[in-house]
């Protein structure tokens, strides 16, 4: 530890000099032991933010699917190797055109039956009866207007 610099000016007294040196040593000690006011350390490392569990799970599932597919492919290749590499590409295709045409004819037959039922049924609404009823109603209104002249409202006031 170094000593405080000596004053170039003659000191007034030894007591003042020792007090000054003690105050200066205390100051140097405080400067040396001072803590920073700003925290410059790295932030805390939180595991749950760096370790993405869902991503790891999806990756594991993807790898398991790949392993399963590879196993199936290996089984097929070993079967080919055991059976002298014969192919098994039989064409079991059945012509569906005939089935489609049969289905279309069946639907057409059903549609014709339904159309026949609709055209043969009697109409529920009787337009002629409605017209006759309306004509009778108009006749009643005309005769009422001839006999009564003006119509009376409920409150006794006449209106035209």
Short mmCIF file of N, CA and C in Angstrom, two decimals:
data_model
loop_
_atom_site.label_atom_id
_atom_site.label_comp_id
_atom_site.label_asym_id
_atom_site.label_seq_id
_atom_site.Cartn_x
_atom_site.Cartn_y
_atom_site.Cartn_z
N UNK A 1 0.84 -1.15 0.00
CA UNK A 1 0.00 0.00 0.00
C UNK A 1 0.89 1.23 0.00
N UNK A 2 0.52 2.15 -0.88
CA UNK A 2 1.39 3.32 -0.99
C UNK A 2 0.96 4.40 -0.02
N UNK A 3 1.85 5.18 0.23
CA UNK A 3 1.59 6.26 1.18
C UNK A 3 1.04 7.46 0.45
N UNK A 4 0.39 8.28 1.18
CA UNK A 4 -0.17 9.48 0.59
C UNK A 4 0.97 10.40 0.18
N UNK A 5 0.78 11.12 -0.90
CA UNK A 5 1.87 12.01 -1.32
C UNK A 5 2.12 13.09 -0.27
N UNK A 6 3.38 13.40 -0.16
CA UNK A 6 3.75 14.43 0.80
C UNK A 6 3.43 15.80 0.20
N UNK A 7 2.99 16.66 1.07
CA UNK A 7 2.68 18.01 0.61
C UNK A 7 3.97 18.74 0.28
N UNK A 8 3.94 19.47 -0.80
CA UNK A 8 5.12 20.25 -1.16
C UNK A 8 5.25 21.48 -0.29
N UNK A 9 4.11 21.89 0.20
CA UNK A 9 4.14 23.05 1.09
C UNK A 9 4.47 22.57 2.50
N UNK A 10 5.14 23.32 3.23
CA UNK A 10 5.40 22.90 4.59
C UNK A 10 4.10 22.79 5.37
N UNK A 11 4.00 21.73 6.10
CA UNK A 11 2.77 21.52 6.84
C UNK A 11 2.73 22.42 8.06
N UNK A 12 1.46 22.67 8.42
CA UNK A 12 1.29 23.56 9.57
C UNK A 12 1.56 22.81 10.86
N UNK A 13 1.04 21.57 10.91
CA UNK A 13 1.27 20.80 12.11
C UNK A 13 1.19 19.32 11.77
N UNK A 14 1.76 18.48 12.63
CA UNK A 14 1.74 17.04 12.41
C UNK A 14 0.31 16.51 12.57
N UNK A 15 -0.45 17.10 13.44
CA UNK A 15 -1.82 16.64 13.68
C UNK A 15 -2.68 16.84 12.43
N UNK A 16 -2.56 18.02 11.82
CA UNK A 16 -3.32 18.27 10.60
C UNK A 16 -2.88 17.32 9.48
N UNK A 17 -1.57 17.08 9.41
CA UNK A 17 -1.05 16.19 8.37
C UNK A 17 -1.58 14.77 8.58
N UNK A 18 -1.59 14.26 9.79
CA UNK A 18 -2.06 12.89 10.04
C UNK A 18 -3.58 12.78 9.80
N UNK A 19 -4.32 13.82 10.16
CA UNK A 19 -5.77 13.82 9.91
C UNK A 19 -6.06 13.78 8.42
N UNK A 20 -5.28 14.58 7.68
CA UNK A 20 -5.47 14.60 6.23
C UNK A 20 -5.12 13.26 5.62
N UNK A 21 -4.02 12.65 6.06
CA UNK A 21 -3.61 11.34 5.52
C UNK A 21 -4.64 10.27 5.87
N UNK A 22 -5.18 10.31 7.09
CA UNK A 22 -6.19 9.33 7.48
C UNK A 22 -7.45 9.48 6.63
N UNK A 23 -7.89 10.71 6.43
CA UNK A 23 -9.07 10.94 5.59
C UNK A 23 -8.82 10.48 4.16
N UNK A 24 -7.60 10.73 3.66
CA UNK A 24 -7.27 10.30 2.29
C UNK A 24 -7.23 8.78 2.21
N UNK A 25 -6.69 8.09 3.19
CA UNK A 25 -6.64 6.62 3.19
C UNK A 25 -8.07 6.05 3.25
N UNK A 26 -8.91 6.66 4.08
CA UNK A 26 -10.32 6.21 4.14
C UNK A 26 -11.00 6.38 2.77
N UNK A 27 -10.73 7.50 2.13
CA UNK A 27 -11.30 7.74 0.79
C UNK A 27 -10.82 6.69 -0.19
N UNK A 28 -9.52 6.37 -0.19
CA UNK A 28 -8.96 5.37 -1.13
C UNK A 28 -9.58 3.99 -0.86
N UNK A 29 -9.80 3.69 0.42
CA UNK A 29 -10.41 2.40 0.78
C UNK A 29 -11.85 2.32 0.25
N UNK A 30 -12.60 3.42 0.41
CA UNK A 30 -13.98 3.45 -0.09
C UNK A 30 -14.03 3.32 -1.61
N UNK A 31 -13.11 3.98 -2.31
CA UNK A 31 -13.07 3.88 -3.78
C UNK A 31 -12.76 2.45 -4.19
N UNK A 32 -11.80 1.81 -3.50
CA UNK A 32 -11.40 0.44 -3.83
C UNK A 32 -12.55 -0.55 -3.58
N UNK A 33 -13.32 -0.34 -2.51
CA UNK A 33 -14.38 -1.27 -2.14
C UNK A 33 -15.74 -0.92 -2.75
N UNK A 34 -15.82 0.12 -3.55
CA UNK A 34 -17.11 0.57 -4.10
C UNK A 34 -17.67 -0.48 -5.05
N UNK A 35 -19.00 -0.66 -4.98
CA UNK A 35 -19.71 -1.59 -5.85
C UNK A 35 -20.36 -0.79 -6.99
N UNK A 36 -20.48 -1.40 -8.19
CA UNK A 36 -21.10 -0.66 -9.30
C UNK A 36 -22.60 -0.48 -9.06
N UNK A 37 -23.15 0.62 -9.55
CA UNK A 37 -24.57 0.89 -9.41
C UNK A 37 -25.40 0.24 -10.52
N UNK A 38 -24.77 -0.05 -11.65
CA UNK A 38 -25.46 -0.68 -12.78
C UNK A 38 -25.07 -2.15 -12.82
N UNK A 39 -26.10 -3.02 -12.91
CA UNK A 39 -25.86 -4.46 -12.97
C UNK A 39 -25.51 -4.82 -14.41
N UNK A 40 -24.24 -5.17 -14.64
CA UNK A 40 -23.80 -5.50 -16.00
C UNK A 40 -23.60 -7.00 -16.18
N UNK A 41 -24.11 -7.80 -15.26
CA UNK A 41 -23.98 -9.25 -15.39
C UNK A 41 -24.95 -9.77 -16.46
N UNK A 42 -24.68 -10.95 -16.96
CA UNK A 42 -25.56 -11.58 -17.94
C UNK A 42 -26.87 -11.97 -17.26
N UNK A 43 -28.00 -11.92 -17.97
CA UNK A 43 -29.27 -12.29 -17.34
C UNK A 43 -29.31 -13.77 -17.00
N UNK A 44 -30.21 -14.11 -16.10
CA UNK A 44 -30.34 -15.50 -15.69
C UNK A 44 -30.81 -16.36 -16.86
N UNK A 45 -30.32 -17.55 -16.95
CA UNK A 45 -30.67 -18.48 -18.02
C UNK A 45 -31.82 -19.35 -17.51
N UNK A 46 -33.01 -19.18 -18.10
CA UNK A 46 -34.18 -19.97 -17.69
C UNK A 46 -34.32 -21.16 -18.63
N UNK A 47 -34.29 -22.35 -18.05
CA UNK A 47 -34.29 -23.58 -18.84
C UNK A 47 -35.56 -23.73 -19.67
N UNK A 48 -36.72 -23.42 -19.10
CA UNK A 48 -37.96 -23.67 -19.82
C UNK A 48 -38.11 -22.78 -21.04
N UNK A 49 -37.33 -21.70 -21.13
CA UNK A 49 -37.39 -20.85 -22.31
C UNK A 49 -36.46 -21.35 -23.42
N UNK A 50 -35.40 -22.04 -23.03
CA UNK A 50 -34.45 -22.52 -24.03
C UNK A 50 -34.76 -23.94 -24.50
N UNK A 51 -35.47 -24.68 -23.69
CA UNK A 51 -35.76 -26.06 -24.02
C UNK A 51 -37.21 -26.14 -24.50
N UNK A 52 -37.41 -26.28 -25.82
CA UNK A 52 -38.76 -26.32 -26.39
C UNK A 52 -39.23 -27.77 -26.43
N UNK A 53 -40.03 -28.15 -25.44
CA UNK A 53 -40.44 -29.54 -25.28
C UNK A 53 -41.36 -29.98 -26.41
N UNK A 54 -42.27 -29.11 -26.82
CA UNK A 54 -43.20 -29.47 -27.89
C UNK A 54 -42.45 -29.74 -29.20
N UNK A 55 -41.47 -28.92 -29.49
CA UNK A 55 -40.69 -29.11 -30.71
C UNK A 55 -39.95 -30.44 -30.65
N UNK A 56 -39.40 -30.77 -29.48
CA UNK A 56 -38.70 -32.04 -29.34
C UNK A 56 -39.66 -33.22 -29.51
N UNK A 57 -40.87 -33.09 -28.97
CA UNK A 57 -41.85 -34.17 -29.09
C UNK A 57 -42.25 -34.38 -30.54
N UNK A 58 -42.51 -33.29 -31.26
CA UNK A 58 -42.87 -33.41 -32.68
C UNK A 58 -41.74 -34.03 -33.49
N UNK A 59 -40.53 -33.66 -33.18
CA UNK A 59 -39.38 -34.23 -33.88
C UNK A 59 -39.26 -35.73 -33.59
N UNK A 60 -39.51 -36.10 -32.33
CA UNK A 60 -39.45 -37.51 -31.96
C UNK A 60 -40.53 -38.31 -32.69
N UNK A 61 -41.76 -37.74 -32.79
CA UNK A 61 -42.83 -38.43 -33.52
C UNK A 61 -42.49 -38.58 -35.00
N UNK A 62 -41.91 -37.53 -35.58
CA UNK A 62 -41.53 -37.59 -36.99
C UNK A 62 -40.48 -38.68 -37.21
N UNK A 63 -39.52 -38.75 -36.30
CA UNK A 63 -38.48 -39.77 -36.44
C UNK A 63 -39.05 -41.17 -36.25
N UNK A 64 -40.04 -41.32 -35.35
CA UNK A 64 -40.64 -42.65 -35.17
C UNK A 64 -41.41 -43.08 -36.42
N UNK A 65 -42.07 -42.13 -37.09
CA UNK A 65 -42.77 -42.46 -38.34
C UNK A 65 -41.76 -42.87 -39.41
N UNK A 66 -40.66 -42.17 -39.48
CA UNK A 66 -39.62 -42.51 -40.46
C UNK A 66 -39.06 -43.89 -40.16
N UNK A 67 -38.81 -44.20 -38.87
CA UNK A 67 -38.29 -45.52 -38.51
C UNK A 67 -39.29 -46.62 -38.88
N UNK A 68 -40.57 -46.38 -38.62
CA UNK A 68 -41.59 -47.38 -38.96
C UNK A 68 -41.65 -47.61 -40.47
N UNK A 69 -41.61 -46.53 -41.24
CA UNK A 69 -41.63 -46.66 -42.70
C UNK A 69 -40.39 -47.40 -43.21
N UNK A 70 -39.25 -47.09 -42.61
CA UNK A 70 -38.02 -47.78 -43.00
C UNK A 70 -38.12 -49.26 -42.69
N UNK A 71 -38.71 -49.61 -41.54
CA UNK A 71 -38.87 -51.01 -41.18
C UNK A 71 -39.77 -51.72 -42.18
N UNK A 72 -40.88 -51.10 -42.55
CA UNK A 72 -41.79 -51.72 -43.53
C UNK A 72 -41.11 -51.90 -44.88
N UNK A 73 -40.35 -50.89 -45.27
CA UNK A 73 -39.63 -50.99 -46.54
C UNK A 73 -38.59 -52.11 -46.50
N UNK A 74 -37.93 -52.26 -45.37
CA UNK A 74 -36.94 -53.34 -45.21
C UNK A 74 -37.62 -54.70 -45.30
N UNK A 75 -38.80 -54.82 -44.68
CA UNK A 75 -39.55 -56.08 -44.75
C UNK A 75 -39.91 -56.41 -46.20
N UNK A 76 -40.37 -55.42 -46.93
CA UNK A 76 -40.73 -55.65 -48.33
C UNK A 76 -39.52 -56.06 -49.16
N UNK A 77 -38.40 -55.39 -48.92
CA UNK A 77 -37.18 -55.72 -49.67
C UNK A 77 -36.69 -57.13 -49.34
N UNK A 78 -36.78 -57.52 -48.07
CA UNK A 78 -36.34 -58.87 -47.70
C UNK A 78 -37.27 -59.91 -48.31
N UNK A 79 -38.56 -59.60 -48.40
CA UNK A 79 -39.51 -60.52 -49.05
C UNK A 79 -39.17 -60.68 -50.53
N UNK A 80 -38.82 -59.59 -51.16
CA UNK A 80 -38.45 -59.64 -52.58
C UNK A 80 -37.19 -60.48 -52.77
N UNK A 81 -36.24 -60.31 -51.86
CA UNK A 81 -34.99 -61.06 -51.98
C UNK A 81 -35.23 -62.55 -51.74
N UNK A 82 -36.14 -62.91 -50.85
CA UNK A 82 -36.41 -64.32 -50.56
C UNK A 82 -37.18 -65.00 -51.68
N UNK A 83 -38.01 -64.28 -52.41
CA UNK A 83 -38.86 -64.90 -53.43
C UNK A 83 -38.29 -64.71 -54.83
N UNK A 84 -37.04 -64.64 -54.98
CA UNK A 84 -36.35 -64.55 -56.27
C UNK A 84 -36.81 -63.34 -57.08
N UNK A 85 -37.11 -62.26 -56.41
CA UNK A 85 -37.39 -60.96 -57.03
C UNK A 85 -38.54 -61.01 -58.03
N UNK A 86 -39.57 -61.76 -57.73
CA UNK A 86 -40.75 -61.75 -58.60
C UNK A 86 -41.62 -60.57 -58.21
N UNK A 87 -42.25 -59.99 -59.20
CA UNK A 87 -43.11 -58.83 -58.92
C UNK A 87 -44.51 -59.29 -58.56
N UNK A 88 -45.20 -58.49 -57.83
CA UNK A 88 -46.56 -58.81 -57.43
C UNK A 88 -47.51 -57.68 -57.86
N UNK A 89 -47.39 -57.28 -59.12
CA UNK A 89 -48.20 -56.17 -59.59
C UNK A 89 -49.39 -56.66 -60.40
N UNK A 90 -50.21 -57.48 -59.80
CA UNK A 90 -51.41 -57.94 -60.49
C UNK A 90 -52.37 -56.77 -60.63
N UNK A 91 -53.08 -56.76 -61.74
CA UNK A 91 -54.03 -55.69 -62.00
C UNK A 91 -55.42 -56.18 -61.62
N UNK A 92 -55.85 -55.83 -60.41
CA UNK A 92 -57.16 -56.25 -59.94
C UNK A 92 -58.20 -55.17 -60.17
N UNK A 93 -58.00 -54.33 -61.16
CA UNK A 93 -58.91 -53.22 -61.40
C UNK A 93 -60.21 -53.74 -61.99
N UNK A 94 -61.32 -53.39 -61.40
CA UNK A 94 -62.62 -53.74 -61.96
C UNK A 94 -63.18 -52.51 -62.64
N UNK A 95 -63.78 -52.72 -63.76
CA UNK A 95 -64.33 -51.59 -64.51
C UNK A 95 -65.55 -51.06 -63.79
N UNK A 96 -65.48 -49.83 -63.38
CA UNK A 96 -66.57 -49.24 -62.63
C UNK A 96 -67.54 -48.48 -63.53
N UNK A 97 -67.23 -48.44 -64.82
CA UNK A 97 -68.10 -47.69 -65.72
C UNK A 97 -69.48 -48.33 -65.79
N UNK A 98 -69.52 -49.65 -65.86
CA UNK A 98 -70.80 -50.36 -65.90
C UNK A 98 -71.60 -50.10 -64.64
N UNK A 99 -70.92 -50.10 -63.50
CA UNK A 99 -71.61 -49.83 -62.23
C UNK A 99 -72.19 -48.42 -62.21
N UNK A 100 -71.42 -47.48 -62.73
CA UNK A 100 -71.89 -46.10 -62.77
C UNK A 100 -73.14 -45.96 -63.64
N UNK A 101 -73.10 -46.62 -64.79
CA UNK A 101 -74.26 -46.55 -65.69
C UNK A 101 -75.48 -47.19 -65.06
N UNK A 102 -75.30 -48.33 -64.39
CA UNK A 102 -76.43 -48.97 -63.72
C UNK A 102 -77.01 -48.05 -62.65
N UNK A 103 -76.16 -47.41 -61.89
CA UNK A 103 -76.62 -46.48 -60.86
C UNK A 103 -77.38 -45.32 -61.48
N UNK A 104 -76.87 -44.79 -62.60
CA UNK A 104 -77.55 -43.68 -63.28
C UNK A 104 -78.93 -44.10 -63.77
N UNK A 105 -79.05 -45.30 -64.35
CA UNK A 105 -80.35 -45.79 -64.82
C UNK A 105 -81.32 -45.98 -63.65
N UNK A 106 -80.83 -46.49 -62.52
CA UNK A 106 -81.68 -46.70 -61.35
C UNK A 106 -82.22 -45.35 -60.85
N UNK A 107 -81.37 -44.35 -60.80
CA UNK A 107 -81.80 -43.02 -60.35
C UNK A 107 -82.82 -42.44 -61.32
N UNK A 108 -82.60 -42.62 -62.63
CA UNK A 108 -83.56 -42.11 -63.61
C UNK A 108 -84.92 -42.77 -63.46
N UNK A 109 -84.93 -44.07 -63.19
CA UNK A 109 -86.20 -44.77 -63.00
C UNK A 109 -86.95 -44.23 -61.78
N UNK A 110 -86.22 -44.03 -60.69
CA UNK A 110 -86.85 -43.49 -59.49
C UNK A 110 -87.40 -42.09 -59.74
N UNK A 111 -86.65 -41.28 -60.47
CA UNK A 111 -87.10 -39.92 -60.77
C UNK A 111 -88.37 -39.94 -61.62
N UNK A 112 -88.47 -40.87 -62.58
CA UNK A 112 -89.68 -40.98 -63.40
C UNK A 112 -90.88 -41.37 -62.55
N UNK A 113 -90.68 -42.29 -61.61
CA UNK A 113 -91.77 -42.71 -60.72
C UNK A 113 -92.25 -41.53 -59.89
N UNK A 114 -91.32 -40.77 -59.34
CA UNK A 114 -91.69 -39.61 -58.52
C UNK A 114 -92.41 -38.57 -59.36
N UNK A 115 -91.95 -38.33 -60.60
CA UNK A 115 -92.61 -37.37 -61.49
C UNK A 115 -94.03 -37.80 -61.79
N UNK A 116 -94.23 -39.10 -62.02
CA UNK A 116 -95.58 -39.61 -62.27
C UNK A 116 -96.49 -39.39 -61.08
N UNK A 117 -96.00 -39.62 -59.87
CA UNK A 117 -96.81 -39.40 -58.67
C UNK A 117 -97.21 -37.93 -58.54
N UNK A 118 -96.27 -37.05 -58.85
CA UNK A 118 -96.56 -35.61 -58.72
C UNK A 118 -97.62 -35.19 -59.72
N UNK A 119 -97.49 -35.62 -60.99
CA UNK A 119 -98.44 -35.20 -62.02
C UNK A 119 -99.80 -35.84 -61.83
N UNK A 120 -99.88 -37.04 -61.28
CA UNK A 120 -101.16 -37.73 -61.09
C UNK A 120 -101.92 -37.25 -59.85
N UNK A 121 -101.24 -36.61 -58.93
CA UNK A 121 -101.91 -36.21 -57.68
C UNK A 121 -102.82 -35.02 -57.94
N UNK A 122 -103.92 -34.95 -57.16
CA UNK A 122 -104.88 -33.86 -57.27
C UNK A 122 -104.29 -32.64 -56.56
N UNK A 123 -104.50 -31.45 -57.09
CA UNK A 123 -103.94 -30.28 -56.42
C UNK A 123 -104.64 -30.04 -55.10
N UNK A 124 -103.90 -29.62 -54.13
CA UNK A 124 -104.43 -29.37 -52.81
C UNK A 124 -105.19 -28.04 -52.79
N UNK A 125 -104.72 -27.08 -53.55
CA UNK A 125 -105.38 -25.78 -53.62
C UNK A 125 -106.48 -25.85 -54.69
N UNK A 126 -107.68 -25.31 -54.36
CA UNK A 126 -108.80 -25.34 -55.29
C UNK A 126 -109.06 -23.92 -55.75
N UNK A 127 -108.38 -23.55 -56.83
CA UNK A 127 -108.44 -22.18 -57.33
C UNK A 127 -109.85 -21.82 -57.79
N UNK A 128 -110.58 -22.74 -58.41
CA UNK A 128 -111.93 -22.44 -58.88
C UNK A 128 -112.85 -22.12 -57.70
N UNK A 129 -112.72 -22.87 -56.62
CA UNK A 129 -113.54 -22.62 -55.44
C UNK A 129 -113.22 -21.25 -54.86
N UNK A 130 -111.93 -20.87 -54.87
CA UNK A 130 -111.53 -19.56 -54.36
C UNK A 130 -112.16 -18.44 -55.19
N UNK A 131 -112.13 -18.62 -56.52
CA UNK A 131 -112.70 -17.59 -57.39
C UNK A 131 -114.21 -17.46 -57.15
N UNK A 132 -114.91 -18.57 -57.02
CA UNK A 132 -116.35 -18.52 -56.77
C UNK A 132 -116.65 -17.84 -55.43
N UNK A 133 -115.85 -18.14 -54.43
CA UNK A 133 -116.04 -17.54 -53.11
C UNK A 133 -115.79 -16.04 -53.17
N UNK A 134 -114.80 -15.62 -53.90
CA UNK A 134 -114.50 -14.19 -54.02
C UNK A 134 -115.61 -13.46 -54.76
N UNK A 135 -116.13 -14.09 -55.81
CA UNK A 135 -117.24 -13.48 -56.56
C UNK A 135 -118.45 -13.30 -55.65
N UNK A 136 -118.76 -14.29 -54.81
CA UNK A 136 -119.87 -14.19 -53.87
C UNK A 136 -119.63 -13.06 -52.86
N UNK A 137 -118.42 -12.92 -52.40
CA UNK A 137 -118.09 -11.87 -51.44
C UNK A 137 -118.27 -10.49 -52.07
N UNK A 138 -117.83 -10.32 -53.31
CA UNK A 138 -118.01 -9.04 -53.99
C UNK A 138 -119.49 -8.72 -54.18
N UNK A 139 -120.29 -9.73 -54.47
CA UNK A 139 -121.73 -9.55 -54.65
C UNK A 139 -122.37 -9.06 -53.35
N UNK A 140 -121.97 -9.64 -52.22
CA UNK A 140 -122.48 -9.20 -50.92
C UNK A 140 -122.11 -7.75 -50.64
N UNK A 141 -120.88 -7.38 -50.98
CA UNK A 141 -120.44 -6.01 -50.74
C UNK A 141 -121.24 -5.02 -51.59
N UNK A 142 -121.50 -5.38 -52.85
CA UNK A 142 -122.26 -4.49 -53.73
C UNK A 142 -123.68 -4.28 -53.19
N UNK A 143 -124.34 -5.36 -52.79
CA UNK A 143 -125.72 -5.23 -52.27
C UNK A 143 -125.73 -4.43 -50.98
N UNK A 144 -124.77 -4.57 -50.17
CA UNK A 144 -124.70 -3.82 -48.91
C UNK A 144 -124.54 -2.34 -49.20
N UNK A 145 -123.68 -2.00 -50.17
CA UNK A 145 -123.46 -0.60 -50.52
C UNK A 145 -124.75 0.02 -51.09
N UNK A 146 -125.53 -0.75 -51.84
CA UNK A 146 -126.77 -0.22 -52.42
C UNK A 146 -127.79 0.08 -51.34
N UNK A 147 -127.95 -0.81 -50.37
CA UNK A 147 -128.97 -0.66 -49.34
C UNK A 147 -128.58 0.32 -48.25
N UNK A 148 -127.34 0.36 -47.87
CA UNK A 148 -126.92 1.19 -46.74
C UNK A 148 -126.32 2.51 -47.16
N UNK A 149 -125.93 2.65 -48.38
CA UNK A 149 -125.35 3.90 -48.86
C UNK A 149 -123.94 4.11 -48.35
N UNK A 150 -123.83 4.69 -47.16
CA UNK A 150 -122.50 4.93 -46.59
C UNK A 150 -122.23 3.89 -45.52
N UNK A 151 -120.92 3.61 -45.33
CA UNK A 151 -120.54 2.64 -44.29
C UNK A 151 -120.42 3.36 -42.96
N UNK A 152 -120.82 2.71 -41.91
CA UNK A 152 -120.69 3.25 -40.56
C UNK A 152 -119.46 2.64 -39.90
N UNK A 153 -118.68 3.50 -39.26
CA UNK A 153 -117.53 2.99 -38.52
C UNK A 153 -117.99 2.57 -37.15
N UNK A 154 -117.14 2.01 -36.36
CA UNK A 154 -117.48 1.51 -35.03
C UNK A 154 -117.88 2.66 -34.11
N UNK A 155 -117.34 3.86 -34.27
CA UNK A 155 -117.62 4.98 -33.36
C UNK A 155 -118.81 5.81 -33.82
N UNK A 156 -119.46 5.37 -34.90
CA UNK A 156 -120.64 6.08 -35.35
C UNK A 156 -120.38 7.16 -36.36
N UNK A 157 -119.14 7.41 -36.71
CA UNK A 157 -118.81 8.44 -37.70
C UNK A 157 -118.95 7.81 -39.08
N UNK A 158 -119.43 8.58 -40.01
CA UNK A 158 -119.59 8.05 -41.36
C UNK A 158 -118.33 8.31 -42.17
N UNK A 159 -118.09 7.41 -43.08
CA UNK A 159 -116.95 7.61 -43.99
C UNK A 159 -117.37 7.16 -45.38
N UNK A 160 -116.77 7.71 -46.39
CA UNK A 160 -117.13 7.37 -47.76
C UNK A 160 -116.24 6.33 -48.32
#
